[in-house]
PDB file of C-alpha atoms in Angstrom:
ATOM      1  CA  UNK A   1     -35.790-107.249 -97.205  1.00 64.00           C
ATOM      2  CA  UNK A   2     -37.391-107.507-100.623  1.00 75.00           C
ATOM      3  CA  UNK A   3     -36.182-109.795-103.392  1.00 82.00           C
ATOM      4  CA  UNK A   4     -35.343-107.454-106.287  1.00 82.00           C
ATOM      5  CA  UNK A   5     -34.132-108.505-109.706  1.00 83.00           C
ATOM      6  CA  UNK A   6     -34.468-107.690-113.380  1.00 85.00           C
ATOM      7  CA  UNK A   7     -35.447-110.103-116.132  1.00 89.00           C
ATOM      8  CA  UNK A   8     -36.263-109.954-119.790  1.00 92.00           C
ATOM      9  CA  UNK A   9     -39.923-109.142-120.418  1.00 96.00           C
ATOM     10  CA  UNK A  10     -42.196-111.687-122.087  1.00 98.00           C
ATOM     11  CA  UNK A  11     -45.437-111.234-124.034  1.00 97.00           C
ATOM     12  CA  UNK A  12     -47.464-112.561-121.113  1.00 98.00           C
ATOM     13  CA  UNK A  13     -46.147-109.613-119.021  1.00 98.00           C
ATOM     14  CA  UNK A  14     -48.084-107.063-121.118  1.00 97.00           C
ATOM     15  CA  UNK A  15     -51.120-107.107-118.802  1.00 97.00           C
ATOM     16  CA  UNK A  16     -48.900-106.008-115.921  1.00 98.00           C
ATOM     17  CA  UNK A  17     -46.659-103.661-117.913  1.00 98.00           C
ATOM     18  CA  UNK A  18     -49.342-101.514-119.557  1.00 98.00           C
ATOM     19  CA  UNK A  19     -50.901-100.234-116.294  1.00 98.00           C
ATOM     20  CA  UNK A  20     -47.399 -99.223-115.179  1.00 96.00           C
ATOM     21  CA  UNK A  21     -46.916 -97.335-118.456  1.00 96.00           C
ATOM     22  CA  UNK A  22     -50.296 -95.621-117.969  1.00 96.00           C
ATOM     23  CA  UNK A  23     -49.399 -94.671-114.389  1.00 95.00           C
ATOM     24  CA  UNK A  24     -46.115 -93.208-115.627  1.00 91.00           C
ATOM     25  CA  UNK A  25     -47.938 -91.168-118.288  1.00 93.00           C
ATOM     26  CA  UNK A  26     -50.270 -89.758-115.643  1.00 93.00           C
ATOM     27  CA  UNK A  27     -47.377 -89.044-113.289  1.00 88.00           C
ATOM     28  CA  UNK A  28     -45.402 -87.221-115.989  1.00 85.00           C
ATOM     29  CA  UNK A  29     -48.440 -85.102-116.821  1.00 90.00           C
ATOM     30  CA  UNK A  30     -48.938 -84.187-113.159  1.00 89.00           C
ATOM     31  CA  UNK A  31     -45.278 -83.134-112.983  1.00 83.00           C
ATOM     32  CA  UNK A  32     -45.725 -80.867-116.013  1.00 86.00           C
ATOM     33  CA  UNK A  33     -43.573 -83.089-118.215  1.00 82.00           C
ATOM     34  CA  UNK A  34     -44.824 -83.206-121.824  1.00 86.00           C
ATOM     35  CA  UNK A  35     -43.300 -86.634-122.473  1.00 84.00           C
ATOM     36  CA  UNK A  36     -45.616 -89.581-123.121  1.00 89.00           C
ATOM     37  CA  UNK A  37     -48.719 -87.387-123.414  1.00 89.00           C
ATOM     38  CA  UNK A  38     -49.763 -88.817-126.751  1.00 89.00           C
ATOM     39  CA  UNK A  39     -50.359 -92.428-127.664  1.00 92.00           C
ATOM     40  CA  UNK A  40     -46.692 -93.242-126.992  1.00 92.00           C
ATOM     41  CA  UNK A  41     -45.652 -95.649-125.666  1.00 95.00           C
ATOM     42  CA  UNK A  42     -48.562 -97.919-126.453  1.00 96.00           C
ATOM     43  CA  UNK A  43     -49.199-101.669-126.592  1.00 97.00           C
ATOM     44  CA  UNK A  44     -47.618-101.849-130.035  1.00 97.00           C
ATOM     45  CA  UNK A  45     -44.462-100.105-128.789  1.00 96.00           C
ATOM     46  CA  UNK A  46     -44.098-102.397-125.773  1.00 97.00           C
ATOM     47  CA  UNK A  47     -44.893-105.489-127.859  1.00 98.00           C
ATOM     48  CA  UNK A  48     -42.189-104.498-130.348  1.00 96.00           C
ATOM     49  CA  UNK A  49     -39.717-103.979-127.471  1.00 95.00           C
ATOM     50  CA  UNK A  50     -40.468-107.475-126.196  1.00 97.00           C
ATOM     51  CA  UNK A  51     -40.187-109.036-129.648  1.00 97.00           C
ATOM     52  CA  UNK A  52     -36.842-107.291-130.226  1.00 93.00           C
ATOM     53  CA  UNK A  53     -35.549-108.664-126.918  1.00 92.00           C
ATOM     54  CA  UNK A  54     -34.788-105.233-125.448  1.00 90.00           C
ATOM     55  CA  UNK A  55     -37.606-105.041-122.866  1.00 94.00           C
ATOM     56  CA  UNK A  56     -36.837-105.681-119.212  1.00 91.00           C
ATOM     57  CA  UNK A  57     -38.997-105.764-116.103  1.00 93.00           C
ATOM     58  CA  UNK A  58     -37.995-104.942-112.567  1.00 89.00           C
ATOM     59  CA  UNK A  59     -39.341-107.578-110.188  1.00 91.00           C
ATOM     60  CA  UNK A  60     -39.951-106.884-106.505  1.00 89.00           C
ATOM     61  CA  UNK A  61     -41.093-109.861-104.452  1.00 90.00           C
ATOM     62  CA  UNK A  62     -42.277-111.717-107.578  1.00 93.00           C
ATOM     63  CA  UNK A  63     -44.342-108.747-108.830  1.00 94.00           C
ATOM     64  CA  UNK A  64     -43.560-106.525-111.822  1.00 95.00           C
ATOM     65  CA  UNK A  65     -42.704-103.139-110.359  1.00 93.00           C
ATOM     66  CA  UNK A  66     -41.066-101.425-113.321  1.00 91.00           C
ATOM     67  CA  UNK A  67     -40.306-101.512-117.008  1.00 92.00           C
ATOM     68  CA  UNK A  68     -37.434-100.317-119.159  1.00 88.00           C
ATOM     69  CA  UNK A  69     -35.751-100.843-122.504  1.00 87.00           C
ATOM     70  CA  UNK A  70     -32.015-101.397-122.721  1.00 83.00           C
ATOM     71  CA  UNK A  71     -30.377-101.311-126.129  1.00 80.00           C
ATOM     72  CA  UNK A  72     -26.805-101.491-127.218  1.00 75.00           C
ATOM     73  CA  UNK A  73     -26.353 -98.981-130.041  1.00 64.00           C
ATOM     74  CA  UNK A  74     -26.335 -97.717-132.604  1.00 65.00           C
ATOM     75  CA  UNK A  75     -29.701 -96.284-131.681  1.00 65.00           C
ATOM     76  CA  UNK A  76     -31.673 -94.650-134.504  1.00 67.00           C
ATOM     77  CA  UNK A  77     -33.356 -92.309-131.995  1.00 63.00           C
ATOM     78  CA  UNK A  78     -30.076 -90.499-131.479  1.00 61.00           C
ATOM     79  CA  UNK A  79     -29.417 -89.753-135.117  1.00 66.00           C
ATOM     80  CA  UNK A  80     -31.957 -86.894-134.838  1.00 66.00           C
ATOM     81  CA  UNK A  81     -30.851 -85.108-131.640  1.00 63.00           C
ATOM     82  CA  UNK A  82     -30.088 -81.401-131.342  1.00 65.00           C
ATOM     83  CA  UNK A  83     -26.358 -81.037-131.010  1.00 63.00           C
ATOM     84  CA  UNK A  84     -23.822 -83.793-131.448  1.00 62.00           C
ATOM     85  CA  UNK A  85     -22.947 -86.869-129.449  1.00 60.00           C
ATOM     86  CA  UNK A  86     -19.300 -86.378-128.521  1.00 62.00           C
ATOM     87  CA  UNK A  87     -18.215 -89.945-129.206  1.00 60.00           C
ATOM     88  CA  UNK A  88     -19.539 -91.655-132.325  1.00 60.00           C
ATOM     89  CA  UNK A  89     -16.942 -94.428-132.310  1.00 62.00           C
ATOM     90  CA  UNK A  90     -17.316 -96.280-128.999  1.00 64.00           C
ATOM     91  CA  UNK A  91     -20.225 -98.650-128.428  1.00 66.00           C
ATOM     92  CA  UNK A  92     -22.864 -97.563-125.942  1.00 68.00           C
ATOM     93  CA  UNK A  93     -25.902 -98.727-124.029  1.00 70.00           C
ATOM     94  CA  UNK A  94     -29.097 -96.647-124.134  1.00 73.00           C
ATOM     95  CA  UNK A  95     -31.872 -96.865-121.552  1.00 77.00           C
ATOM     96  CA  UNK A  96     -35.380 -95.968-122.737  1.00 82.00           C
ATOM     97  CA  UNK A  97     -38.940 -95.987-121.424  1.00 86.00           C
ATOM     98  CA  UNK A  98     -38.218 -96.175-117.710  1.00 85.00           C
ATOM     99  CA  UNK A  99     -41.487 -96.577-115.814  1.00 89.00           C
ATOM    100  CA  UNK A 100     -42.217 -97.616-112.257  1.00 89.00           C
ATOM    101  CA  UNK A 101     -45.508 -98.600-110.689  1.00 93.00           C
ATOM    102  CA  UNK A 102     -47.226 -96.032-108.477  1.00 92.00           C
ATOM    103  CA  UNK A 103     -47.076 -98.676-105.750  1.00 92.00           C
ATOM    104  CA  UNK A 104     -43.275 -98.387-105.655  1.00 87.00           C
ATOM    105  CA  UNK A 105     -42.776 -94.727-106.569  1.00 82.00           C
ATOM    106  CA  UNK A 106     -40.926 -92.770-103.903  1.00 76.00           C
ATOM    107  CA  UNK A 107     -39.384 -95.899-102.399  1.00 75.00           C
ATOM    108  CA  UNK A 108     -36.146 -95.428-104.384  1.00 67.00           C
ATOM    109  CA  UNK A 109     -36.579 -98.903-105.796  1.00 67.00           C
ATOM    110  CA  UNK A 110     -34.744 -97.869-108.961  1.00 59.00           C
ATOM    111  CA  UNK A 111     -31.736 -96.998-106.806  1.00 58.00           C
ATOM    112  CA  UNK A 112     -31.563-100.716-106.010  1.00 55.00           C
ATOM    113  CA  UNK A 113     -32.199-101.594-109.630  1.00 56.00           C
ATOM    114  CA  UNK A 114     -29.075 -99.697-110.672  1.00 54.00           C
ATOM    115  CA  UNK A 115     -27.064-102.169-108.621  1.00 54.00           C
ATOM    116  CA  UNK A 116     -29.063-105.074-110.038  1.00 55.00           C
ATOM    117  CA  UNK A 117     -28.625-103.775-113.574  1.00 57.00           C
ATOM    118  CA  UNK A 118     -24.910-103.111-113.342  1.00 51.00           C
ATOM    119  CA  UNK A 119     -24.333-106.583-111.924  1.00 52.00           C
ATOM    120  CA  UNK A 120     -26.656-108.347-114.358  1.00 52.00           C
ATOM    121  CA  UNK A 121     -24.496-110.823-116.245  1.00 43.00           C
ATOM    122  CA  UNK A 122     -26.033-110.061-119.637  1.00 55.00           C
ATOM    123  CA  UNK A 123     -24.988-106.407-119.444  1.00 55.00           C
ATOM    124  CA  UNK A 124     -22.132-106.429-116.976  1.00 50.00           C
ATOM    125  CA  UNK A 125     -19.390-106.466-119.590  1.00 47.00           C
ATOM    126  CA  UNK A 126     -21.172-103.819-121.636  1.00 51.00           C
ATOM    127  CA  UNK A 127     -21.930-101.480-118.751  1.00 50.00           C
ATOM    128  CA  UNK A 128     -18.413-101.728-117.359  1.00 46.00           C
ATOM    129  CA  UNK A 129     -16.656-101.077-120.641  1.00 42.00           C
ATOM    130  CA  UNK A 130     -19.221 -99.291-122.810  1.00 41.00           C
ATOM    131  CA  UNK A 131     -20.534 -95.790-122.599  1.00 42.00           C
ATOM    132  CA  UNK A 132     -24.014 -95.288-121.201  1.00 42.00           C
ATOM    133  CA  UNK A 133     -25.831 -92.718-123.275  1.00 42.00           C
ATOM    134  CA  UNK A 134     -27.288 -90.258-120.782  1.00 44.00           C
ATOM    135  CA  UNK A 135     -29.894 -88.275-122.626  1.00 44.00           C
ATOM    136  CA  UNK A 136     -33.340 -87.464-121.354  1.00 44.00           C
ATOM    137  CA  UNK A 137     -36.054 -84.916-121.938  1.00 43.00           C
ATOM    138  CA  UNK A 138     -35.176 -81.567-120.361  1.00 48.00           C
ATOM    139  CA  UNK A 139     -38.246 -81.742-118.083  1.00 49.00           C
ATOM    140  CA  UNK A 140     -37.548 -85.280-116.882  1.00 50.00           C
ATOM    141  CA  UNK A 141     -35.418 -84.443-113.850  1.00 51.00           C
ATOM    142  CA  UNK A 142     -36.133 -87.765-112.146  1.00 51.00           C
ATOM    143  CA  UNK A 143     -34.628 -89.753-115.003  1.00 51.00           C
ATOM    144  CA  UNK A 144     -31.690 -87.359-115.198  1.00 47.00           C
ATOM    145  CA  UNK A 145     -30.993 -88.024-111.505  1.00 49.00           C
ATOM    146  CA  UNK A 146     -31.415 -91.775-112.032  1.00 48.00           C
ATOM    147  CA  UNK A 147     -28.933 -91.741-114.915  1.00 50.00           C
ATOM    148  CA  UNK A 148     -26.385 -89.940-112.736  1.00 46.00           C
ATOM    149  CA  UNK A 149     -26.362 -93.004-110.453  1.00 46.00           C
ATOM    150  CA  UNK A 150     -25.178 -95.293-113.232  1.00 45.00           C
TER     151      UNK A 150
END
């Protein structure tokens, strides 16, 4: 059984995070998903995530296997969505930039990470009592399925 946990990302993780981001970009392109096909996310984006304290890495057997951003709103990205969020009053958690290494893709490792994430002490009270904003690009069916597990 693998040791799986999530921890806050640090600047010295960039060398391991960026290849995972690049693999995710390639994977999305192969799936016909137009997300991440420009220069986003780039080193500056990930560095800013780390500096803001919202970047997290999924660790499998002491190796970085995935990357994500977890923010507790209000999130400026969702001020510009088509339609309307049906609850502007309650606090929420937003999950952005989910990427997993090609080495772990297809192993349902993020299924395990949902359990890790929901039991992680830093977010447990928020995830149990706050809304989780479940928006994703219309072509990103994998993330939509992942968000249904939360």
